[in-house]
Amino acid sequence: MAFTLPPLPYAPNALEPTIDAKTMEIHHGKHHKAYVDNANKALEGTPWADKDPIEVIKSLKDLPDDKRGPVRNNAGGHVNHSLFWSILTAPGKGGSPTGPLADAINASFGSLDAMKEKFSAAAMGRFGSGWAWVCVTNGKLEICSTPNQDNPLMGEAIAGCGGTPILGLDVWEHAYYLNYQNRRADYAAAFWTVVNWSAVAENYAKAKG
Ligand code: MN
């Protein structure tokens, strides 16, 4: 079965004022949809068309040369945005890290504030378009960033860092320009008000295995 655009798990205006409804509508309905459509076009008629998108981006090296670029960008975009929507919730509703996730944050970074600081630095340090991530890597939490629609699951050789992402921030201008214009730092700081920590904790539990 071809990839499908997952519905947003909340209304487009649910994240206001942190992320405005218009941005969400365009970001999900146009940008994410285009990644899905273009990934399907690239994979049509190949053995990868019926695979889980996560399995596809983990096996880019096995793809034919003429498919690898479009699939890296578009299946990558599909996986990245699917994770992004799932770890967001209305401002003030996301709680805070608890249990094993809180323990892992403290063990890996010292504190939640220290993790946020390092994450913001990764988001700000990404020149042009890309993502900042918190990943589970060898049982520990690590922060990294990737260019374009690369995902750490593609492996370090391709994406520049590895691990299993449990939280990600889209730092493409299309994610914030209407509301924040060039102020990526403000967007990255406001992001924490809409993080759904129980969703991140679930991702952590799955990634930890
Ligand atoms: Mn995006």
mmCIF file with all atom_site columns, C-alpha atoms and ligand atoms in Angstrom:
data_model
loop_
_atom_site.group_PDB
_atom_site.id
_atom_site.type_symbol
_atom_site.label_atom_id
_atom_site.label_alt_id
_atom_site.label_comp_id
_atom_site.label_asym_id
_atom_site.label_entity_id
_atom_site.label_seq_id
_atom_site.pdbx_PDB_ins_code
_atom_site.Cartn_x
_atom_site.Cartn_y
_atom_site.Cartn_z
_atom_site.occupancy
_atom_site.B_iso_or_equiv
_atom_site.pdbx_formal_charge
_atom_site.auth_seq_id
_atom_site.auth_comp_id
_atom_site.auth_asym_id
_atom_site.auth_atom_id
_atom_site.pdbx_PDB_model_num
ATOM   1   C  CA . MET A 1 1   ? 0.000  0.000  0.000  1.00 0.00 ? 1   MET A CA 1
ATOM   2   C  CA . ALA A 1 2   ? 1.209  3.474  -0.860 1.00 0.00 ? 2   ALA A CA 1
ATOM   3   C  CA . PHE A 1 3   ? 2.085  5.934  1.890  1.00 0.00 ? 3   PHE A CA 1
ATOM   4   C  CA . THR A 1 4   ? -0.824 8.052  3.122  1.00 0.00 ? 4   THR A CA 1
ATOM   5   C  CA . LEU A 1 5   ? -0.952 11.459 4.773  1.00 0.00 ? 5   LEU A CA 1
ATOM   6   C  CA . PRO A 1 6   ? -1.843 10.872 8.437  1.00 0.00 ? 6   PRO A CA 1
ATOM   7   C  CA . PRO A 1 7   ? -4.539 13.245 9.727  1.00 0.00 ? 7   PRO A CA 1
ATOM   8   C  CA . LEU A 1 8   ? -3.400 15.844 12.258 1.00 0.00 ? 8   LEU A CA 1
ATOM   9   C  CA . PRO A 1 9   ? -4.197 14.461 15.723 1.00 0.00 ? 9   PRO A CA 1
ATOM   10  C  CA . TYR A 1 10  ? -5.725 17.867 16.706 1.00 0.00 ? 10  TYR A CA 1
ATOM   11  C  CA . ALA A 1 11  ? -7.344 20.861 15.017 1.00 0.00 ? 11  ALA A CA 1
ATOM   12  C  CA . PRO A 1 12  ? -5.012 23.137 13.004 1.00 0.00 ? 12  PRO A CA 1
ATOM   13  C  CA . ASN A 1 13  ? -5.535 25.942 15.537 1.00 0.00 ? 13  ASN A CA 1
ATOM   14  C  CA . ALA A 1 14  ? -4.879 23.697 18.559 1.00 0.00 ? 14  ALA A CA 1
ATOM   15  C  CA . LEU A 1 15  ? -1.263 24.807 18.931 1.00 0.00 ? 15  LEU A CA 1
ATOM   16  C  CA . GLU A 1 16  ? -1.985 28.553 18.902 1.00 0.00 ? 16  GLU A CA 1
ATOM   17  C  CA . PRO A 1 17  ? -0.456 30.909 19.798 1.00 0.00 ? 17  PRO A CA 1
ATOM   18  C  CA . THR A 1 18  ? 2.793  28.908 19.572 1.00 0.00 ? 18  THR A CA 1
ATOM   19  C  CA . ILE A 1 19  ? 2.110  27.645 16.041 1.00 0.00 ? 19  ILE A CA 1
ATOM   20  C  CA . ASP A 1 20  ? -0.660 29.399 14.099 1.00 0.00 ? 20  ASP A CA 1
ATOM   21  C  CA . ALA A 1 21  ? -3.477 27.594 12.267 1.00 0.00 ? 21  ALA A CA 1
ATOM   22  C  CA . LYS A 1 22  ? -2.471 28.879 8.820  1.00 0.00 ? 22  LYS A CA 1
ATOM   23  C  CA . THR A 1 23  ? 1.053  27.525 9.226  1.00 0.00 ? 23  THR A CA 1
ATOM   24  C  CA . MET A 1 24  ? -0.326 24.175 10.353 1.00 0.00 ? 24  MET A CA 1
ATOM   25  C  CA . GLU A 1 25  ? -2.775 23.979 7.436  1.00 0.00 ? 25  GLU A CA 1
ATOM   26  C  CA . ILE A 1 26  ? -0.123 24.717 4.821  1.00 0.00 ? 26  ILE A CA 1
ATOM   27  C  CA . HIS A 1 27  ? 2.572  22.678 6.562  1.00 0.00 ? 27  HIS A CA 1
ATOM   28  C  CA . HIS A 1 28  ? 0.447  19.561 6.906  1.00 0.00 ? 28  HIS A CA 1
ATOM   29  C  CA . GLY A 1 29  ? -1.925 19.878 3.941  1.00 0.00 ? 29  GLY A CA 1
ATOM   30  C  CA . LYS A 1 30  ? 0.602  21.105 1.348  1.00 0.00 ? 30  LYS A CA 1
ATOM   31  C  CA . HIS A 1 31  ? 4.174  20.390 2.452  1.00 0.00 ? 31  HIS A CA 1
ATOM   32  C  CA . HIS A 1 32  ? 3.675  17.040 4.167  1.00 0.00 ? 32  HIS A CA 1
ATOM   33  C  CA . LYS A 1 33  ? 1.201  15.962 1.485  1.00 0.00 ? 33  LYS A CA 1
ATOM   34  C  CA . ALA A 1 34  ? 3.764  16.756 -1.229 1.00 0.00 ? 34  ALA A CA 1
ATOM   35  C  CA . TYR A 1 35  ? 6.362  14.552 0.516  1.00 0.00 ? 35  TYR A CA 1
ATOM   36  C  CA . VAL A 1 36  ? 3.856  11.692 0.632  1.00 0.00 ? 36  VAL A CA 1
ATOM   37  C  CA . ASP A 1 37  ? 2.833  12.124 -3.018 1.00 0.00 ? 37  ASP A CA 1
ATOM   38  C  CA . ASN A 1 38  ? 6.404  12.441 -4.274 1.00 0.00 ? 38  ASN A CA 1
ATOM   39  C  CA . ALA A 1 39  ? 7.608  9.449  -2.241 1.00 0.00 ? 39  ALA A CA 1
ATOM   40  C  CA . ASN A 1 40  ? 4.779  7.376  -3.726 1.00 0.00 ? 40  ASN A CA 1
ATOM   41  C  CA . LYS A 1 41  ? 5.691  8.532  -7.230 1.00 0.00 ? 41  LYS A CA 1
ATOM   42  C  CA . ALA A 1 42  ? 9.340  7.599  -6.713 1.00 0.00 ? 42  ALA A CA 1
ATOM   43  C  CA . LEU A 1 43  ? 8.535  4.155  -5.257 1.00 0.00 ? 43  LEU A CA 1
ATOM   44  C  CA . GLU A 1 44  ? 5.643  3.185  -7.545 1.00 0.00 ? 44  GLU A CA 1
ATOM   45  C  CA . GLY A 1 45  ? 6.226  -0.235 -9.087 1.00 0.00 ? 45  GLY A CA 1
ATOM   46  C  CA . THR A 1 46  ? 9.256  -1.035 -6.900 1.00 0.00 ? 46  THR A CA 1
ATOM   47  C  CA . PRO A 1 47  ? 9.428  -3.587 -4.045 1.00 0.00 ? 47  PRO A CA 1
ATOM   48  C  CA . TRP A 1 48  ? 9.698  -0.659 -1.585 1.00 0.00 ? 48  TRP A CA 1
ATOM   49  C  CA . ALA A 1 49  ? 6.243  0.726  -2.441 1.00 0.00 ? 49  ALA A CA 1
ATOM   50  C  CA . ASP A 1 50  ? 4.537  -1.578 0.075  1.00 0.00 ? 50  ASP A CA 1
ATOM   51  C  CA . LYS A 1 51  ? 7.029  -1.194 2.905  1.00 0.00 ? 51  LYS A CA 1
ATOM   52  C  CA . ASP A 1 52  ? 6.743  0.803  6.074  1.00 0.00 ? 52  ASP A CA 1
ATOM   53  C  CA . PRO A 1 53  ? 8.243  4.263  5.441  1.00 0.00 ? 53  PRO A CA 1
ATOM   54  C  CA . ILE A 1 54  ? 10.606 3.829  8.394  1.00 0.00 ? 54  ILE A CA 1
ATOM   55  C  CA . GLU A 1 55  ? 11.935 0.604  6.878  1.00 0.00 ? 55  GLU A CA 1
ATOM   56  C  CA . VAL A 1 56  ? 12.377 2.427  3.562  1.00 0.00 ? 56  VAL A CA 1
ATOM   57  C  CA . ILE A 1 57  ? 14.483 5.240  5.002  1.00 0.00 ? 57  ILE A CA 1
ATOM   58  C  CA . LYS A 1 58  ? 16.587 2.708  6.926  1.00 0.00 ? 58  LYS A CA 1
ATOM   59  C  CA . SER A 1 59  ? 17.495 0.950  3.676  1.00 0.00 ? 59  SER A CA 1
ATOM   60  C  CA . LEU A 1 60  ? 18.308 3.827  1.317  1.00 0.00 ? 60  LEU A CA 1
ATOM   61  C  CA . LYS A 1 61  ? 21.566 2.159  0.300  1.00 0.00 ? 61  LYS A CA 1
ATOM   62  C  CA . ASP A 1 62  ? 19.602 -0.741 -1.222 1.00 0.00 ? 62  ASP A CA 1
ATOM   63  C  CA . LEU A 1 63  ? 17.557 1.529  -3.502 1.00 0.00 ? 63  LEU A CA 1
ATOM   64  C  CA . PRO A 1 64  ? 18.392 1.981  -7.190 1.00 0.00 ? 64  PRO A CA 1
ATOM   65  C  CA . ASP A 1 65  ? 20.601 5.041  -7.798 1.00 0.00 ? 65  ASP A CA 1
ATOM   66  C  CA . ASP A 1 66  ? 17.874 7.007  -9.569 1.00 0.00 ? 66  ASP A CA 1
ATOM   67  C  CA . LYS A 1 67  ? 15.428 6.491  -6.677 1.00 0.00 ? 67  LYS A CA 1
ATOM   68  C  CA . ARG A 1 68  ? 17.738 7.168  -3.746 1.00 0.00 ? 68  ARG A CA 1
ATOM   69  C  CA . GLY A 1 69  ? 17.687 10.996 -3.888 1.00 0.00 ? 69  GLY A CA 1
ATOM   70  C  CA . PRO A 1 70  ? 13.914 11.458 -4.276 1.00 0.00 ? 70  PRO A CA 1
ATOM   71  C  CA . VAL A 1 71  ? 13.211 8.800  -1.621 1.00 0.00 ? 71  VAL A CA 1
ATOM   72  C  CA . ARG A 1 72  ? 15.728 10.271 0.815  1.00 0.00 ? 72  ARG A CA 1
ATOM   73  C  CA . ASN A 1 73  ? 14.018 13.666 0.537  1.00 0.00 ? 73  ASN A CA 1
ATOM   74  C  CA . ASN A 1 74  ? 10.380 12.619 0.315  1.00 0.00 ? 74  ASN A CA 1
ATOM   75  C  CA . ALA A 1 75  ? 10.100 9.444  2.394  1.00 0.00 ? 75  ALA A CA 1
ATOM   76  C  CA . GLY A 1 76  ? 12.384 11.294 4.832  1.00 0.00 ? 76  GLY A CA 1
ATOM   77  C  CA . GLY A 1 77  ? 9.967  14.224 4.815  1.00 0.00 ? 77  GLY A CA 1
ATOM   78  C  CA . HIS A 1 78  ? 7.034  11.887 5.395  1.00 0.00 ? 78  HIS A CA 1
ATOM   79  C  CA . VAL A 1 79  ? 8.658  10.137 8.373  1.00 0.00 ? 79  VAL A CA 1
ATOM   80  C  CA . ASN A 1 80  ? 9.928  13.402 9.883  1.00 0.00 ? 80  ASN A CA 1
ATOM   81  C  CA . HIS A 1 81  ? 6.590  15.216 9.727  1.00 0.00 ? 81  HIS A CA 1
ATOM   82  C  CA . SER A 1 82  ? 4.640  12.188 10.982 1.00 0.00 ? 82  SER A CA 1
ATOM   83  C  CA . LEU A 1 83  ? 6.828  12.182 14.095 1.00 0.00 ? 83  LEU A CA 1
ATOM   84  C  CA . PHE A 1 84  ? 6.602  15.976 14.448 1.00 0.00 ? 84  PHE A CA 1
ATOM   85  C  CA . TRP A 1 85  ? 2.770  16.134 14.533 1.00 0.00 ? 85  TRP A CA 1
ATOM   86  C  CA . SER A 1 86  ? 2.644  13.256 17.002 1.00 0.00 ? 86  SER A CA 1
ATOM   87  C  CA . ILE A 1 87  ? 4.838  14.914 19.647 1.00 0.00 ? 87  ILE A CA 1
ATOM   88  C  CA . LEU A 1 88  ? 2.899  18.202 19.735 1.00 0.00 ? 88  LEU A CA 1
ATOM   89  C  CA . THR A 1 89  ? -0.158 19.200 21.754 1.00 0.00 ? 89  THR A CA 1
ATOM   90  C  CA . ALA A 1 90  ? -2.006 22.329 22.861 1.00 0.00 ? 90  ALA A CA 1
ATOM   91  C  CA . PRO A 1 91  ? 0.098  24.816 24.864 1.00 0.00 ? 91  PRO A CA 1
ATOM   92  C  CA . GLY A 1 92  ? 0.171  23.877 28.533 1.00 0.00 ? 92  GLY A CA 1
ATOM   93  C  CA . LYS A 1 93  ? -1.312 20.399 27.938 1.00 0.00 ? 93  LYS A CA 1
ATOM   94  C  CA . GLY A 1 94  ? 1.940  18.532 27.366 1.00 0.00 ? 94  GLY A CA 1
ATOM   95  C  CA . GLY A 1 95  ? 2.977  18.032 30.989 1.00 0.00 ? 95  GLY A CA 1
ATOM   96  C  CA . SER A 1 96  ? 6.639  17.432 31.732 1.00 0.00 ? 96  SER A CA 1
ATOM   97  C  CA . PRO A 1 97  ? 8.996  14.479 31.447 1.00 0.00 ? 97  PRO A CA 1
ATOM   98  C  CA . THR A 1 98  ? 8.419  11.823 34.102 1.00 0.00 ? 98  THR A CA 1
ATOM   99  C  CA . GLY A 1 99  ? 9.570  8.276  34.910 1.00 0.00 ? 99  GLY A CA 1
ATOM   100 C  CA . PRO A 1 100 ? 12.267 6.611  32.814 1.00 0.00 ? 100 PRO A CA 1
ATOM   101 C  CA . LEU A 1 101 ? 12.329 9.496  30.304 1.00 0.00 ? 101 LEU A CA 1
ATOM   102 C  CA . ALA A 1 102 ? 13.011 12.049 33.053 1.00 0.00 ? 102 ALA A CA 1
ATOM   103 C  CA . ASP A 1 103 ? 15.719 9.756  34.446 1.00 0.00 ? 103 ASP A CA 1
ATOM   104 C  CA . ALA A 1 104 ? 17.320 9.427  31.007 1.00 0.00 ? 104 ALA A CA 1
ATOM   105 C  CA . ILE A 1 105 ? 17.264 13.204 30.476 1.00 0.00 ? 105 ILE A CA 1
ATOM   106 C  CA . ASN A 1 106 ? 18.957 13.785 33.808 1.00 0.00 ? 106 ASN A CA 1
ATOM   107 C  CA . ALA A 1 107 ? 21.505 11.020 33.202 1.00 0.00 ? 107 ALA A CA 1
ATOM   108 C  CA . SER A 1 108 ? 22.360 12.213 29.688 1.00 0.00 ? 108 SER A CA 1
ATOM   109 C  CA . PHE A 1 109 ? 22.248 16.007 30.061 1.00 0.00 ? 109 PHE A CA 1
ATOM   110 C  CA . GLY A 1 110 ? 22.178 16.767 33.803 1.00 0.00 ? 110 GLY A CA 1
ATOM   111 C  CA . SER A 1 111 ? 18.777 18.457 33.652 1.00 0.00 ? 111 SER A CA 1
ATOM   112 C  CA . LEU A 1 112 ? 15.852 19.236 31.364 1.00 0.00 ? 112 LEU A CA 1
ATOM   113 C  CA . ASP A 1 113 ? 17.033 22.852 31.068 1.00 0.00 ? 113 ASP A CA 1
ATOM   114 C  CA . ALA A 1 114 ? 20.479 21.683 29.984 1.00 0.00 ? 114 ALA A CA 1
ATOM   115 C  CA . MET A 1 115 ? 18.877 19.438 27.373 1.00 0.00 ? 115 MET A CA 1
ATOM   116 C  CA . LYS A 1 116 ? 16.750 22.324 26.073 1.00 0.00 ? 116 LYS A CA 1
ATOM   117 C  CA . GLU A 1 117 ? 19.810 24.551 25.817 1.00 0.00 ? 117 GLU A CA 1
ATOM   118 C  CA . LYS A 1 118 ? 21.723 21.951 23.820 1.00 0.00 ? 118 LYS A CA 1
ATOM   119 C  CA . PHE A 1 119 ? 18.702 21.283 21.607 1.00 0.00 ? 119 PHE A CA 1
ATOM   120 C  CA . SER A 1 120 ? 18.227 24.998 20.845 1.00 0.00 ? 120 SER A CA 1
ATOM   121 C  CA . ALA A 1 121 ? 21.905 25.237 19.926 1.00 0.00 ? 121 ALA A CA 1
ATOM   122 C  CA . ALA A 1 122 ? 21.422 22.346 17.475 1.00 0.00 ? 122 ALA A CA 1
ATOM   123 C  CA . ALA A 1 123 ? 18.326 24.034 16.000 1.00 0.00 ? 123 ALA A CA 1
ATOM   124 C  CA . MET A 1 124 ? 20.141 27.364 15.650 1.00 0.00 ? 124 MET A CA 1
ATOM   125 C  CA . GLY A 1 125 ? 23.330 25.784 14.358 1.00 0.00 ? 125 GLY A CA 1
ATOM   126 C  CA . ARG A 1 126 ? 21.597 24.143 11.400 1.00 0.00 ? 126 ARG A CA 1
ATOM   127 C  CA . PHE A 1 127 ? 22.346 26.416 8.429  1.00 0.00 ? 127 PHE A CA 1
ATOM   128 C  CA . GLY A 1 128 ? 19.399 26.539 6.029  1.00 0.00 ? 128 GLY A CA 1
ATOM   129 C  CA . SER A 1 129 ? 16.734 23.857 6.252  1.00 0.00 ? 129 SER A CA 1
ATOM   130 C  CA . GLY A 1 130 ? 16.685 20.793 8.486  1.00 0.00 ? 130 GLY A CA 1
ATOM   131 C  CA . TRP A 1 131 ? 15.762 19.331 11.830 1.00 0.00 ? 131 TRP A CA 1
ATOM   132 C  CA . ALA A 1 132 ? 16.952 19.160 15.438 1.00 0.00 ? 132 ALA A CA 1
ATOM   133 C  CA . TRP A 1 133 ? 16.523 15.810 17.194 1.00 0.00 ? 133 TRP A CA 1
ATOM   134 C  CA . VAL A 1 134 ? 16.661 14.050 20.528 1.00 0.00 ? 134 VAL A CA 1
ATOM   135 C  CA . CYS A 1 135 ? 17.652 10.464 19.771 1.00 0.00 ? 135 CYS A CA 1
ATOM   136 C  CA . VAL A 1 136 ? 18.203 7.257  21.667 1.00 0.00 ? 136 VAL A CA 1
ATOM   137 C  CA . THR A 1 137 ? 21.710 6.188  20.692 1.00 0.00 ? 137 THR A CA 1
ATOM   138 C  CA . ASN A 1 138 ? 23.288 3.135  22.328 1.00 0.00 ? 138 ASN A CA 1
ATOM   139 C  CA . GLY A 1 139 ? 20.829 3.399  25.211 1.00 0.00 ? 139 GLY A CA 1
ATOM   140 C  CA . LYS A 1 140 ? 21.583 7.069  25.905 1.00 0.00 ? 140 LYS A CA 1
ATOM   141 C  CA . LEU A 1 141 ? 19.887 10.279 24.808 1.00 0.00 ? 141 LEU A CA 1
ATOM   142 C  CA . GLU A 1 142 ? 21.779 12.413 22.320 1.00 0.00 ? 142 GLU A CA 1
ATOM   143 C  CA . ILE A 1 143 ? 21.023 15.629 20.454 1.00 0.00 ? 143 ILE A CA 1
ATOM   144 C  CA . CYS A 1 144 ? 21.892 16.207 16.843 1.00 0.00 ? 144 CYS A CA 1
ATOM   145 C  CA . SER A 1 145 ? 20.671 17.969 13.744 1.00 0.00 ? 145 SER A CA 1
ATOM   146 C  CA . THR A 1 146 ? 20.268 16.870 10.145 1.00 0.00 ? 146 THR A CA 1
ATOM   147 C  CA . PRO A 1 147 ? 20.008 18.845 6.893  1.00 0.00 ? 147 PRO A CA 1
ATOM   148 C  CA . ASN A 1 148 ? 16.959 18.924 4.597  1.00 0.00 ? 148 ASN A CA 1
ATOM   149 C  CA . GLN A 1 149 ? 14.687 15.905 5.282  1.00 0.00 ? 149 GLN A CA 1
ATOM   150 C  CA . ASP A 1 150 ? 17.415 13.573 6.498  1.00 0.00 ? 150 ASP A CA 1
ATOM   151 C  CA . ASN A 1 151 ? 16.593 11.483 9.563  1.00 0.00 ? 151 ASN A CA 1
ATOM   152 C  CA . PRO A 1 152 ? 19.059 9.816  11.970 1.00 0.00 ? 152 PRO A CA 1
ATOM   153 C  CA . LEU A 1 153 ? 17.405 6.473  11.088 1.00 0.00 ? 153 LEU A CA 1
ATOM   154 C  CA . MET A 1 154 ? 19.070 6.790  7.660  1.00 0.00 ? 154 MET A CA 1
ATOM   155 C  CA . GLY A 1 155 ? 22.335 6.182  9.508  1.00 0.00 ? 155 GLY A CA 1
ATOM   156 C  CA . GLU A 1 156 ? 25.322 8.341  10.302 1.00 0.00 ? 156 GLU A CA 1
ATOM   157 C  CA . ALA A 1 157 ? 26.935 7.886  6.866  1.00 0.00 ? 157 ALA A CA 1
ATOM   158 C  CA . ILE A 1 158 ? 23.956 9.541  5.182  1.00 0.00 ? 158 ILE A CA 1
ATOM   159 C  CA . ALA A 1 159 ? 22.367 11.797 7.800  1.00 0.00 ? 159 ALA A CA 1
ATOM   160 C  CA . GLY A 1 160 ? 25.501 12.809 9.723  1.00 0.00 ? 160 GLY A CA 1
ATOM   161 C  CA . CYS A 1 161 ? 24.170 11.312 12.952 1.00 0.00 ? 161 CYS A CA 1
ATOM   162 C  CA . GLY A 1 162 ? 22.443 8.099  13.959 1.00 0.00 ? 162 GLY A CA 1
ATOM   163 C  CA . GLY A 1 163 ? 20.069 6.776  16.597 1.00 0.00 ? 163 GLY A CA 1
ATOM   164 C  CA . THR A 1 164 ? 16.299 6.626  16.969 1.00 0.00 ? 164 THR A CA 1
ATOM   165 C  CA . PRO A 1 165 ? 14.601 10.032 17.170 1.00 0.00 ? 165 PRO A CA 1
ATOM   166 C  CA . ILE A 1 166 ? 12.038 10.442 19.962 1.00 0.00 ? 166 ILE A CA 1
ATOM   167 C  CA . LEU A 1 167 ? 11.502 14.201 19.527 1.00 0.00 ? 167 LEU A CA 1
ATOM   168 C  CA . GLY A 1 168 ? 12.217 16.489 16.576 1.00 0.00 ? 168 GLY A CA 1
ATOM   169 C  CA . LEU A 1 169 ? 11.863 20.140 15.608 1.00 0.00 ? 169 LEU A CA 1
ATOM   170 C  CA . ASP A 1 170 ? 11.348 21.213 12.018 1.00 0.00 ? 170 ASP A CA 1
ATOM   171 C  CA . VAL A 1 171 ? 13.553 24.270 11.405 1.00 0.00 ? 171 VAL A CA 1
ATOM   172 C  CA . TRP A 1 172 ? 12.621 24.765 7.751  1.00 0.00 ? 172 TRP A CA 1
ATOM   173 C  CA . GLU A 1 173 ? 11.332 28.314 7.301  1.00 0.00 ? 173 GLU A CA 1
ATOM   174 C  CA . HIS A 1 174 ? 7.998  26.862 6.130  1.00 0.00 ? 174 HIS A CA 1
ATOM   175 C  CA . ALA A 1 175 ? 7.497  25.660 9.722  1.00 0.00 ? 175 ALA A CA 1
ATOM   176 C  CA . TYR A 1 176 ? 7.620  29.111 11.309 1.00 0.00 ? 176 TYR A CA 1
ATOM   177 C  CA . TYR A 1 177 ? 7.924  31.980 8.823  1.00 0.00 ? 177 TYR A CA 1
ATOM   178 C  CA . LEU A 1 178 ? 4.304  33.263 8.903  1.00 0.00 ? 178 LEU A CA 1
ATOM   179 C  CA . ASN A 1 179 ? 4.342  33.735 12.653 1.00 0.00 ? 179 ASN A CA 1
ATOM   180 C  CA . TYR A 1 180 ? 8.019  34.242 13.493 1.00 0.00 ? 180 TYR A CA 1
ATOM   181 C  CA . GLN A 1 181 ? 9.520  35.468 10.181 1.00 0.00 ? 181 GLN A CA 1
ATOM   182 C  CA . ASN A 1 182 ? 13.299 35.154 10.596 1.00 0.00 ? 182 ASN A CA 1
ATOM   183 C  CA . ARG A 1 183 ? 13.175 34.620 14.371 1.00 0.00 ? 183 ARG A CA 1
ATOM   184 C  CA . ARG A 1 184 ? 14.084 30.940 14.525 1.00 0.00 ? 184 ARG A CA 1
ATOM   185 C  CA . ALA A 1 185 ? 15.342 31.320 18.110 1.00 0.00 ? 185 ALA A CA 1
ATOM   186 C  CA . ASP A 1 186 ? 11.912 32.513 19.291 1.00 0.00 ? 186 ASP A CA 1
ATOM   187 C  CA . TYR A 1 187 ? 10.224 29.617 17.498 1.00 0.00 ? 187 TYR A CA 1
ATOM   188 C  CA . ALA A 1 188 ? 12.666 27.095 18.962 1.00 0.00 ? 188 ALA A CA 1
ATOM   189 C  CA . ALA A 1 189 ? 12.118 28.506 22.466 1.00 0.00 ? 189 ALA A CA 1
ATOM   190 C  CA . ALA A 1 190 ? 8.295  28.517 22.096 1.00 0.00 ? 190 ALA A CA 1
ATOM   191 C  CA . PHE A 1 191 ? 8.365  24.924 20.813 1.00 0.00 ? 191 PHE A CA 1
ATOM   192 C  CA . TRP A 1 192 ? 8.699  23.595 24.379 1.00 0.00 ? 192 TRP A CA 1
ATOM   193 C  CA . THR A 1 193 ? 5.227  24.957 25.252 1.00 0.00 ? 193 THR A CA 1
ATOM   194 C  CA . VAL A 1 194 ? 3.635  22.507 22.805 1.00 0.00 ? 194 VAL A CA 1
ATOM   195 C  CA . VAL A 1 195 ? 5.716  19.353 23.382 1.00 0.00 ? 195 VAL A CA 1
ATOM   196 C  CA . ASN A 1 196 ? 3.581  16.361 24.345 1.00 0.00 ? 196 ASN A CA 1
ATOM   197 C  CA . TRP A 1 197 ? 5.851  14.695 26.899 1.00 0.00 ? 197 TRP A CA 1
ATOM   198 C  CA . SER A 1 198 ? 3.753  11.561 27.250 1.00 0.00 ? 198 SER A CA 1
ATOM   199 C  CA . ALA A 1 199 ? 4.125  10.974 23.486 1.00 0.00 ? 199 ALA A CA 1
ATOM   200 C  CA . VAL A 1 200 ? 7.885  11.512 23.798 1.00 0.00 ? 200 VAL A CA 1
ATOM   201 C  CA . ALA A 1 201 ? 7.980  9.094  26.754 1.00 0.00 ? 201 ALA A CA 1
ATOM   202 C  CA . GLU A 1 202 ? 6.228  6.459  24.629 1.00 0.00 ? 202 GLU A CA 1
ATOM   203 C  CA . ASN A 1 203 ? 8.738  7.003  21.836 1.00 0.00 ? 203 ASN A CA 1
ATOM   204 C  CA . TYR A 1 204 ? 11.542 6.668  24.375 1.00 0.00 ? 204 TYR A CA 1
ATOM   205 C  CA . ALA A 1 205 ? 10.152 3.378  25.729 1.00 0.00 ? 205 ALA A CA 1
ATOM   206 C  CA . LYS A 1 206 ? 9.845  1.961  22.205 1.00 0.00 ? 206 LYS A CA 1
ATOM   207 C  CA . ALA A 1 207 ? 13.295 3.135  21.123 1.00 0.00 ? 207 ALA A CA 1
ATOM   208 C  CA . LYS A 1 208 ? 14.890 1.758  24.284 1.00 0.00 ? 208 LYS A CA 1
ATOM   209 C  CA . GLY A 1 209 ? 13.214 -1.622 23.587 1.00 0.00 ? 209 GLY A CA 1
HETATM 210 MN MN . MN  B 2 .   ? 8.224  20.862 7.411  1.00 0.00 ? 1   MN  B MN 1
#
